[in-house]
Amino acid sequence: MPAEMSGRAEVRASVAARRPRAAHIIGQNIGLVLAAAILLLSIIVFVAMFLIQQHRLPGNFEITSTVDNTMPLALAAIGQTIVVLTRGIDLSVGGVVDLTNALAAIYLAGSFTHMIVVAILVILVGAAAGLVNGLLVGLGRLQPIVVTLATLSIFQGLAIRVLPQPGGTVPDGVTAFLVNTNGPYALLFLALAALGWMALRRSRIGVAIFAVGNDEQAAIAHGVNAVRTKVIAYTIGGAMYALAGLFLAANATSGDATSGNVFTLTSIVATVLGGVSLFGGRGSALGSICGAFITTMIVNILFYAHINPLYQSFYEGLFLIIAVVLGAAIGGLVRRGRA
Amino acid sequence: MLFRFSPDSLRILAAYAAAVALFVIGAFVHPGFASFPSVTAILLVASFVGLVAAGQCFVILIGGIDLSVPWVLNAAAILLATSSLGQNSRALYAIALTLGMGALVGLANGIVIVWFAVPAVVMTLAMNGIVEGLALGLSGGMTCSACASYAPPVVAAAVHGVFLGVPAALWLWLVVIVVVSFVLSFTRFGRATYAIGNNPRAAFLAGVNVNLTTIFLYALSGLFSALAGILLVGFGGQASLGMGDPYLFQSIAAVVIGGVSILGGRGNYLGAAAGAVSLTALVSVLLALNMPEYGRSIIYGVVILALLLLYGREQRE
């Protein structure tokens, strides 16, 4: 046994000697690196098109609207990522965003403290919705895809009950605070979310999430409480969708109990573009944030390419397939290079 | 005990019991609910879900999923209307074209899933967007002059026409139920499907052509979505945007309620057909109760969860 151990240490040492640290980090996070590369590429294409047509660089207005429009998706995608990492999937995202968006549009009003309390309660509603999903998946031993399909229907129903017709108003102060239209200040919130992710990633529960996603039986054998891990993952996910709902309400300055529906699919798209494996255990929420921005940039590019908006989803679908196929090919090459 | 039921056949029986129970409840809350005309009307609506669920059942049995159902169905409806222009003489050509389109889209799904190892969720999701974009773009957002065409009278007759006291579409569904169940249970192809769903590698080692079978199953799913789209145009008269949207949720729910494991390898189309009937009967009962939309949506989800908790749970390891 000791001989084997020292042998392994030798191998590790020689590997470290052969490959520089930077290459190791890229190899370990190939999904995130690819997502960032695609994002950079899409930004360059967008800026080039903008420059040719408007004869100037995108200014404060363009950057701010891009960031503000992406915020809800970026937040929802972080939640989806945490669920997907446990080898789950959450189709109820749209329902939770609907519900929290409707609640925010109706109850966000009055004094500053009142609004703070309402915002916290809205986030708790999202977390409770996630808790229900988590309990059904964890304790109920049901498949995530069917559980969240059923709860999607329930949350959508509740959202329409809360806000039968689009309406309600979000006070200007809330909009100014969350999606300040004078500049891309919403990036601050995104930076906070990213920091939160990095803390979670290194925490005990974060490690458990990755362990359960990689191999649930092995994780259990190593003393990870898989049920608790899943429940917590879905609950955090729900809270993130609630944040997305709050931002969506602030962005639109009113509520609509169906405007959140698209987030079920777009959050999965952003997660996949972000290099997160749908088979669990691999990926980063930072990649999903990149994925969310990529989807917005694609829409921007199609707009400046004067593509008929009716064809928009055609190009989005095509892009998704090409990105996933190429990403898998490049990832495969990198992994083969390491082996 | 005269009979011994395996857990799988118990699930199918449970799905049928749920359907019957819903009709009985319906008869209590709304006299005439279980009358013959009412039951056939509900079954007719269920047949559309049931046909989509046939394709969905095929791909779920191998552990896949088809999220491209909504727009394949919708595009099929638009294509049938625009290519037939409401004329009987063009109906056959239009039906062949539409079914071919559905099968081709499914084929593309299968090919990319198999040869490029793209997860089924991602591929079929992207395909849904691709078909949506093409359908919207080519029809100019349903503003084209041919888009307002009605279904050819023969297609409408194939849905509404009464044969031996039952709408023709129900006979068609019955044929599909018999054929699909037979194919799944008694043919080499059906065995291969279950084998792949249980363990693709073992199936491969046992001599099953896993890739070809998988591609063929996705093509079948596209075909069934297109068939449902054709019948829906015949049912409603015209194609419209968004007509496919409810069928993704309902087809998956029907398959799962019918006792098919979402992980693949277990279940039968007989159960999925019962699931389609249960779902439609549930909606009909709630409508008979004058339940508002939000209430239907909530109860729908709760009932699916209750049925799943009753018999859809994984074994404890």
XYZ file of C-alpha atoms in Angstrom:
656
model
C 0.000 0.000 0.000
C 2.657 2.588 0.899
C 4.554 1.667 -2.279
C 1.459 2.286 -4.320
C 0.852 5.585 -2.545
C 4.345 6.830 -3.202
C 4.039 5.629 -6.797
C 0.922 7.679 -7.232
C 2.554 10.709 -5.682
C 5.441 10.314 -8.110
C 3.042 10.192 -11.044
C 1.320 13.285 -9.763
C 4.603 15.092 -9.316
C 5.751 14.173 -12.813
C 2.423 15.293 -14.264
C 2.779 18.604 -12.468
C 6.297 18.953 -13.795
C 5.261 18.184 -17.341
C 2.337 20.541 -17.528
C 2.377 24.137 -16.402
C -0.176 25.229 -13.856
C -2.131 27.368 -16.348
C -2.695 24.442 -18.697
C -3.880 22.374 -15.758
C -6.425 25.002 -14.724
C -7.727 25.330 -18.303
C -8.002 21.560 -18.617
C -9.912 21.299 -15.361
C -12.357 24.060 -16.299
C -12.623 23.486 -20.036
C -16.406 24.087 -20.021
C -16.073 27.470 -18.343
C -13.140 28.465 -20.577
C -15.093 27.573 -23.723
C -18.148 29.483 -22.481
C -16.009 32.565 -21.825
C -14.397 32.194 -25.265
C -17.777 31.981 -27.016
C -18.969 35.005 -25.042
C -15.878 36.988 -26.025
C -16.320 35.982 -29.660
C -19.995 36.974 -29.680
C -19.138 40.335 -28.076
C -16.472 40.983 -30.736
C -18.887 40.110 -33.550
C -21.551 42.323 -32.003
C -19.203 45.279 -31.532
C -17.937 44.925 -35.100
C -21.457 44.921 -36.516
C -22.436 47.839 -34.321
C -19.365 49.781 -35.394
C -20.057 49.212 -39.084
C -23.683 50.241 -38.877
C -23.662 52.973 -36.241
C -20.131 54.275 -36.822
C -19.424 54.287 -33.098
C -18.753 51.827 -30.303
C -21.650 50.534 -28.199
C -22.148 53.135 -25.491
C -23.464 53.245 -21.962
C -27.058 52.761 -23.127
C -26.370 49.569 -25.098
C -24.241 48.053 -22.355
C -26.750 48.913 -19.648
C -29.741 47.518 -21.518
C -27.835 44.339 -22.369
C -26.883 43.815 -18.723
C -30.374 44.658 -17.430
C -32.035 42.351 -19.936
C -29.705 39.490 -19.065
C -29.894 39.785 -15.260
C -33.048 37.657 -14.729
C -31.754 34.905 -16.993
C -28.285 34.980 -15.411
C -29.792 34.592 -11.910
C -32.176 31.827 -13.007
C -29.304 30.050 -14.775
C -27.232 30.050 -11.567
C -30.115 28.311 -9.792
C -30.576 25.830 -12.627
C -26.836 25.109 -12.565
C -26.843 24.199 -8.882
C -29.723 21.779 -9.496
C -28.147 20.309 -12.649
C -24.885 19.746 -10.761
C -26.710 17.261 -8.504
C -27.639 15.379 -11.686
C -31.102 16.865 -11.571
C -33.014 19.254 -13.774
C -35.548 21.912 -12.863
C -38.420 22.536 -15.267
C -40.347 24.559 -12.666
C -38.102 27.614 -13.126
C -40.710 29.350 -15.282
C -43.435 28.789 -12.677
C -41.332 30.120 -9.797
C -40.304 33.206 -11.799
C -43.979 33.760 -12.732
C -45.103 33.482 -9.135
C -42.396 35.677 -7.592
C -42.717 38.209 -10.398
C -46.464 38.473 -9.758
C -45.976 38.764 -5.977
C -43.328 41.461 -6.419
C -45.526 43.483 -8.771
C -48.411 43.488 -6.289
C -46.775 43.817 -2.900
C -43.632 45.857 -3.540
C -44.844 49.236 -2.331
C -44.912 51.551 0.628
C -42.054 52.447 2.898
C -38.462 51.355 2.464
C -38.579 48.799 5.289
C -41.871 47.433 3.991
C -40.339 46.855 0.573
C -37.276 45.176 2.080
C -39.525 42.818 4.042
C -41.603 42.086 0.931
C -38.493 41.392 -1.143
C -37.205 38.972 1.491
C -40.594 37.272 1.675
C -40.663 36.910 -2.114
C -37.257 35.255 -2.033
C -38.498 32.959 0.741
C -41.494 32.007 -1.403
C -39.062 31.009 -4.154
C -36.973 29.047 -1.672
C -40.127 27.308 -0.389
C -41.055 26.347 -3.938
C -37.571 24.916 -4.389
C -37.888 23.141 -1.041
C -41.038 21.376 -2.280
C -39.173 20.231 -5.404
C -36.216 19.113 -3.324
C -38.317 17.157 -0.836
C -40.202 15.382 -3.630
C -36.980 14.524 -5.452
C -34.941 13.682 -2.352
C -37.368 12.104 0.096
C -40.004 11.137 -2.469
C -37.408 9.407 -4.675
C -39.139 10.720 -7.798
C -37.429 11.689 -11.019
C -36.567 15.426 -11.107
C -37.888 15.920 -14.625
C -41.413 14.707 -13.808
C -41.562 16.303 -10.349
C -40.644 19.723 -11.651
C -42.961 19.311 -14.647
C -45.833 18.814 -12.200
C -44.786 21.616 -9.842
C -44.356 23.906 -12.876
C -48.078 23.514 -13.477
C -48.821 24.192 -9.796
C -46.637 27.312 -9.564
C -48.019 28.670 -12.837
C -51.525 28.199 -11.473
C -50.625 30.000 -8.243
C -49.066 32.862 -10.239
C -52.244 33.369 -12.260
C -54.254 33.247 -9.020
C -52.065 36.027 -7.577
C -52.109 38.187 -10.703
C -54.915 37.194 -13.116
C -54.152 40.028 -15.547
C -50.790 41.628 -16.290
C -50.517 44.651 -14.063
C -49.318 45.905 -10.734
C -46.593 48.478 -10.489
C -43.072 48.372 -9.205
C -42.030 51.628 -7.494
C -39.432 53.670 -9.371
C -37.102 53.401 -6.403
C -36.939 49.616 -6.697
C -36.268 49.793 -10.419
C -33.590 52.414 -9.859
C -31.980 50.252 -7.173
C -32.026 46.894 -8.980
C -31.747 47.889 -12.634
C -30.291 51.367 -12.607
C -30.828 52.512 -16.197
C -28.019 55.068 -15.976
C -25.314 52.456 -16.102
C -24.641 48.731 -15.897
C -24.685 48.837 -12.095
C -26.654 45.586 -12.010
C -23.308 43.927 -12.689
C -22.592 44.556 -9.001
C -25.403 42.189 -8.039
C -24.082 39.673 -10.516
C -20.614 39.984 -8.979
C -22.185 39.330 -5.567
C -23.942 36.249 -6.954
C -20.656 35.054 -8.480
C -18.879 35.537 -5.144
C -21.689 33.640 -3.448
C -21.221 30.824 -5.941
C -17.479 30.671 -5.301
C -18.086 30.502 -1.559
C -20.710 27.792 -2.043
C -18.380 25.867 -4.347
C -15.784 25.619 -1.600
C -18.190 25.012 1.259
C -19.126 21.633 2.663
C -22.507 21.657 0.939
C -20.934 22.711 -2.373
C -18.550 19.783 -2.287
C -21.482 17.511 -1.418
C -23.441 18.845 -4.437
C -20.594 17.942 -6.784
C -20.092 14.586 -5.076
C -23.765 13.620 -5.385
C -23.805 14.710 -9.013
C -20.727 12.691 -9.884
C -21.657 9.466 -8.183
C -24.481 9.387 -5.677
C -23.676 5.937 -4.289
C -20.022 6.798 -3.788
C -20.991 10.077 -2.125
C -23.317 8.270 0.274
C -20.591 5.746 1.007
C -18.332 8.643 1.962
C -20.848 9.959 4.439
C -22.571 12.600 2.299
C -26.239 12.992 3.099
C -27.545 12.843 -0.471
C -31.159 13.625 0.396
C -30.226 16.733 2.381
C -27.829 17.843 -0.363
C -30.529 17.624 -3.039
C -33.090 19.409 -0.859
C -30.640 22.258 -0.229
C -29.664 22.449 -3.924
C -33.281 22.762 -5.090
C -34.000 25.280 -2.327
C -31.076 27.500 -3.337
C -32.262 27.129 -6.919
C -35.749 28.323 -5.951
C -34.325 31.357 -4.153
C -32.295 32.242 -7.270
C -35.412 32.009 -9.469
C -37.150 34.349 -7.025
C -34.319 36.859 -7.450
C -34.804 36.492 -11.216
C -38.519 37.201 -10.721
C -37.711 40.335 -8.680
C -35.335 41.617 -11.356
C -37.847 40.843 -14.079
C -40.515 42.860 -12.263
C -38.085 45.739 -11.694
C -37.075 45.640 -15.353
C -40.635 45.679 -16.670
C -41.836 47.996 -13.828
C -44.948 45.825 -13.667
C -45.910 42.182 -13.342
C -47.115 39.486 -15.691
C -47.918 35.986 -14.455
C -46.813 34.409 -17.733
C -43.699 36.419 -18.604
C -41.510 34.032 -16.621
C -42.468 30.905 -18.583
C -39.597 31.255 -21.049
C -37.047 30.921 -18.262
C -37.553 27.168 -17.959
C -36.026 26.614 -21.373
C -33.655 29.586 -21.518
C -32.129 28.717 -18.141
C -31.350 25.223 -19.455
C -29.885 26.716 -22.640
C -27.697 29.112 -20.639
C -26.560 26.260 -18.399
C -25.673 24.064 -21.371
C -23.877 26.911 -23.170
C -22.054 27.537 -19.902
C -20.405 24.148 -20.202
C -22.302 22.499 -17.337
C -22.807 18.775 -17.894
C -26.458 17.719 -17.831
C -25.219 14.438 -16.350
C -24.230 16.262 -13.173
C -21.058 16.873 -11.230
C -19.290 19.037 -13.790
C -19.549 22.752 -14.423
C -19.590 26.177 -12.899
C -22.248 28.799 -12.330
C -19.755 31.310 -13.734
C -20.036 29.438 -17.040
C -23.833 29.668 -16.870
C -23.591 33.437 -16.328
C -21.493 33.534 -19.513
C -24.128 31.334 -21.158
C -26.874 33.791 -20.204
C -24.917 36.677 -21.726
C -24.207 34.620 -24.860
C -27.941 34.132 -25.459
C -28.529 37.891 -25.124
C -25.615 38.671 -27.431
C -26.991 36.262 -30.053
C -30.287 38.159 -30.016
C -28.365 41.456 -30.354
C -26.296 40.100 -33.234
C -29.377 38.796 -35.060
C -30.952 42.231 -34.648
C -28.000 44.062 -36.164
C -27.690 41.420 -38.894
C -31.230 42.479 -39.914
C -32.485 38.926 -39.539
C -36.269 38.697 -39.718
C -37.277 38.315 -36.029
C -39.621 35.499 -37.017
C -36.547 33.389 -37.795
C -34.878 34.223 -34.453
C -35.530 30.895 -32.726
C -34.288 29.062 -35.838
C -30.859 30.656 -35.511
C -30.828 30.272 -31.728
C -31.571 26.557 -32.032
C -28.944 26.086 -34.725
C -26.390 27.998 -32.660
C -27.118 25.880 -29.575
C -26.484 22.625 -31.456
C -23.300 23.902 -33.104
C -21.988 25.272 -29.804
C -22.647 22.009 -27.967
C -21.158 19.826 -30.713
C -18.053 22.012 -31.077
C -17.715 22.352 -27.306
C -17.788 18.584 -26.883
C -15.249 18.141 -29.684
C -12.813 20.697 -28.241
C -13.328 19.368 -24.719
C -12.594 15.868 -26.006
C -9.401 17.036 -27.700
C -8.204 18.808 -24.561
C -8.917 15.770 -22.420
C -7.126 13.499 -24.884
C -4.171 15.877 -24.803
C -4.034 15.531 -21.032
C -4.241 11.749 -20.985
C -55.335 -15.284 -6.189
C -56.201 -16.164 -9.728
C -53.796 -13.715 -11.240
C -50.439 -12.501 -10.183
C -49.559 -9.060 -11.471
C -46.054 -7.815 -11.942
C -45.351 -4.298 -10.620
C -45.347 -3.042 -14.215
C -48.788 -4.380 -15.052
C -50.048 -3.062 -11.703
C -48.985 0.424 -12.801
C -50.867 0.071 -16.072
C -53.927 -1.170 -14.186
C -53.623 1.804 -11.832
C -53.624 4.173 -14.809
C -56.808 2.572 -16.145
C -58.369 2.611 -12.672
C -57.586 6.338 -12.431
C -59.297 6.932 -15.794
C -62.403 5.011 -14.765
C -62.472 6.715 -11.352
C -62.362 10.122 -13.023
C -65.319 9.248 -15.248
C -67.264 8.074 -12.183
C -66.421 11.275 -10.288
C -67.403 13.253 -13.382
C -70.756 11.502 -13.534
C -71.428 12.482 -9.912
C -70.544 16.169 -10.260
C -72.069 16.589 -13.685
C -74.961 14.344 -14.760
C -74.414 13.106 -18.279
C -70.632 13.236 -17.957
C -70.352 9.490 -18.395
C -72.938 9.317 -21.172
C -71.816 7.754 -24.433
C -71.562 10.982 -26.495
C -69.679 12.712 -23.673
C -67.253 9.825 -23.216
C -66.495 9.606 -26.940
C -65.961 13.375 -27.069
C -63.446 13.151 -24.213
C -61.745 10.133 -25.769
C -61.483 12.012 -29.070
C -59.588 14.846 -27.356
C -57.505 12.235 -25.516
C -56.577 10.590 -28.816
C -54.491 13.622 -29.848
C -52.521 13.428 -26.594
C -52.370 9.666 -26.984
C -50.848 9.822 -30.468
C -48.149 12.279 -29.388
C -47.586 10.101 -26.323
C -46.934 7.106 -28.603
C -43.873 8.826 -30.030
C -42.879 10.180 -26.634
C -43.274 6.667 -25.173
C -40.865 5.249 -27.762
C -38.076 7.685 -26.950
C -38.667 7.645 -23.180
C -38.430 3.838 -23.273
C -34.799 4.192 -24.377
C -34.154 6.814 -21.692
C -34.488 9.752 -24.076
C -37.034 12.520 -24.363
C -38.531 14.543 -27.201
C -38.963 18.237 -26.406
C -39.489 19.132 -30.062
C -43.112 17.947 -29.928
C -44.823 21.378 -29.720
C -43.436 22.882 -32.905
C -43.235 19.680 -34.928
C -46.962 19.331 -34.245
C -47.616 22.993 -34.996
C -45.488 23.003 -38.147
C -47.263 19.847 -39.317
C -50.620 21.552 -38.867
C -49.455 24.615 -40.818
C -47.862 22.489 -43.534
C -50.998 20.392 -43.985
C -53.210 23.461 -44.324
C -50.891 25.342 -46.671
C -50.010 22.387 -48.897
C -53.527 21.026 -49.244
C -55.217 24.452 -49.621
C -58.351 22.759 -48.313
C -58.772 20.672 -51.456
C -59.538 16.970 -51.334
C -57.509 16.374 -54.477
C -54.351 17.577 -52.765
C -55.041 15.888 -49.411
C -53.050 12.728 -50.038
C -49.999 14.673 -51.203
C -50.303 17.054 -48.241
C -50.575 14.227 -45.710
C -47.565 12.423 -47.185
C -45.566 15.662 -47.204
C -46.497 16.473 -43.593
C -45.770 13.008 -42.242
C -42.482 13.053 -44.150
C -41.571 16.397 -42.584
C -42.263 15.039 -39.094
C -40.230 11.890 -39.700
C -37.379 13.917 -41.186
C -37.211 16.243 -38.176
C -37.228 13.229 -35.857
C -34.535 11.606 -37.981
C -32.358 14.711 -37.617
C -32.907 14.585 -33.834
C -31.862 10.961 -33.727
C -28.826 11.399 -35.946
C -27.364 14.276 -33.929
C -28.139 12.545 -30.624
C -26.455 9.332 -31.744
C -23.515 10.495 -33.834
C -22.634 13.740 -32.093
C -23.462 12.520 -28.586
C -25.575 15.594 -27.855
C -27.907 14.997 -24.871
C -31.488 14.365 -26.033
C -32.786 17.233 -23.882
C -30.475 19.718 -25.608
C -30.943 18.419 -29.147
C -34.723 18.224 -29.112
C -34.948 21.580 -27.319
C -32.809 23.175 -30.032
C -34.793 21.379 -32.731
C -38.004 22.784 -31.293
C -36.530 26.273 -31.762
C -35.323 25.473 -35.274
C -38.717 24.193 -36.402
C -40.432 27.116 -34.652
C -38.227 29.632 -36.467
C -38.781 27.941 -39.830
C -42.544 27.612 -39.331
C -42.896 31.243 -38.246
C -40.509 32.594 -40.856
C -41.782 30.646 -43.862
C -45.432 31.327 -43.026
C -44.668 34.992 -42.320
C -46.035 34.570 -38.802
C -49.195 32.866 -40.191
C -49.926 35.845 -42.456
C -49.427 33.956 -45.734
C -52.472 33.716 -47.978
C -52.502 29.900 -47.848
C -52.218 29.891 -44.037
C -55.928 30.540 -43.627
C -56.819 27.404 -45.610
C -59.184 24.970 -44.001
C -58.449 21.292 -43.620
C -59.467 19.232 -46.672
C -62.909 17.731 -46.073
C -61.466 14.205 -46.109
C -59.120 15.050 -43.237
C -61.966 16.600 -41.273
C -64.033 13.509 -41.997
C -61.194 11.295 -40.803
C -61.559 12.956 -37.387
C -65.248 13.719 -37.063
C -66.732 11.094 -39.349
C -68.637 8.482 -37.362
C -67.945 4.838 -38.031
C -69.955 2.236 -36.079
C -71.078 4.963 -33.704
C -67.549 6.130 -32.807
C -65.528 9.017 -34.318
C -63.093 7.799 -36.976
C -60.062 9.286 -35.173
C -60.763 6.958 -32.233
C -60.608 3.957 -34.541
C -57.293 5.252 -35.817
C -56.031 5.596 -32.254
C -57.224 2.082 -31.449
C -55.246 0.753 -34.410
C -52.186 2.687 -33.226
C -52.590 1.294 -29.688
C -52.813 -2.272 -30.977
C -49.933 -1.915 -33.437
C -47.597 -0.076 -31.056
C -48.296 -2.471 -28.183
C -47.767 -5.439 -30.474
C -44.534 -4.023 -31.872
C -43.198 -3.248 -28.398
C -44.138 -6.578 -26.857
C -43.725 -9.162 -29.562
C -41.217 -8.016 -32.156
C -37.451 -7.981 -32.372
C -37.598 -4.201 -32.669
C -39.613 -3.897 -29.453
C -37.202 -6.142 -27.559
C -34.316 -4.047 -28.854
C -36.071 -0.897 -27.591
C -36.393 -2.264 -24.045
C -32.853 -3.629 -24.154
C -31.421 -0.213 -25.044
C -33.506 1.448 -22.338
C -32.238 -0.943 -19.703
C -28.589 -0.905 -20.686
C -27.353 0.417 -24.037
C -23.958 -1.218 -23.664
C -25.395 -4.640 -22.846
C -27.814 -4.243 -25.742
C -24.920 -3.443 -28.062
C -22.980 -6.482 -26.862
C -26.070 -8.616 -27.391
C -26.058 -7.649 -31.053
C -28.650 -4.856 -31.065
C -27.933 -2.088 -33.543
C -28.268 0.588 -30.869
C -27.561 3.598 -33.092
C -29.952 2.668 -35.865
C -32.731 1.727 -33.457
C -32.331 5.004 -31.551
C -32.450 7.078 -34.740
C -35.507 5.169 -35.940
C -37.316 5.736 -32.617
C -36.770 9.505 -32.765
C -38.010 9.501 -36.360
C -41.144 7.681 -35.162
C -41.662 10.310 -32.480
C -41.524 13.056 -35.107
C -43.941 11.074 -37.261
C -46.492 10.713 -34.465
C -46.277 14.423 -33.583
C -46.952 15.250 -37.238
C -49.871 12.805 -37.315
C -51.385 14.488 -34.255
C -50.901 17.853 -35.964
C -52.786 16.651 -39.069
C -55.676 15.316 -36.989
C -55.821 18.520 -34.921
C -56.260 20.573 -38.101
C -59.009 18.180 -39.126
C -60.547 18.547 -35.647
C -60.415 22.328 -35.402
C -60.628 23.188 -39.099
C -57.611 25.514 -39.280
C -54.028 25.695 -38.133
C -53.038 28.311 -35.565
C -49.882 29.405 -33.786
C -49.241 27.822 -30.409
C -51.583 24.870 -30.960
C -48.777 22.431 -30.132
C -47.749 24.004 -26.835
C -49.948 21.945 -24.453
C -48.843 18.661 -25.974
C -45.298 18.544 -24.632
C -46.404 18.611 -21.003
C -49.373 16.336 -21.627
C -47.475 13.720 -23.635
C -44.754 13.377 -21.003
C -47.321 13.336 -18.192
C -49.415 10.701 -19.979
C -46.403 8.471 -20.504
C -45.241 8.803 -16.912
C -48.702 8.364 -15.386
C -49.045 5.289 -17.574
C -46.252 3.639 -15.642
C -43.390 4.149 -18.097
C -40.134 4.839 -16.281
C -38.649 8.175 -17.338
C -35.263 6.453 -17.095
C -36.281 4.028 -19.811
C -36.579 0.288 -20.181
C -39.858 -0.183 -18.326
C -43.497 0.345 -19.183
C -45.831 -0.061 -22.084
C -47.836 2.069 -24.467
C -51.060 0.530 -23.108
C -50.347 2.417 -19.887
C -49.473 5.645 -21.682
C -52.776 5.499 -23.568
C -54.582 5.141 -20.233
C -52.535 8.080 -18.959
C -53.729 10.203 -21.880
C -57.339 9.313 -21.111
C -56.883 10.040 -17.382
C -55.367 13.465 -18.055
C -58.074 14.476 -20.499
C -60.823 13.164 -18.225
C -59.310 15.129 -15.328
C -59.353 18.365 -17.317
C -62.919 17.638 -18.427
C -64.076 17.045 -14.847
C -62.472 20.302 -13.726
C -64.077 22.150 -16.646
C -67.437 20.607 -15.743
C -66.915 22.004 -12.247
C -66.389 25.468 -13.786
C -62.941 25.496 -12.253
C -61.002 28.621 -13.261
C -57.779 28.237 -15.212
C -55.469 28.656 -12.228
C -57.328 25.977 -10.277
C -57.116 23.520 -13.161
C -53.412 24.160 -13.479
C -52.804 23.592 -9.762
C -54.968 20.470 -9.455
C -53.436 19.072 -12.635
C -49.973 19.285 -11.077
C -51.133 17.950 -7.701
C -52.872 14.932 -9.258
C -49.793 14.059 -11.324
C -47.634 14.285 -8.200
C -50.100 12.168 -6.215
C -50.140 9.463 -8.895
C -46.348 9.524 -9.056
C -46.001 9.221 -5.298
C -48.477 6.353 -5.411
C -46.558 4.222 -7.870
C -43.825 6.103 -9.703
C -41.165 5.932 -7.008
C -37.757 4.470 -7.459
C -36.784 1.485 -5.407
C -34.877 2.350 -2.276
C -31.282 1.318 -2.718
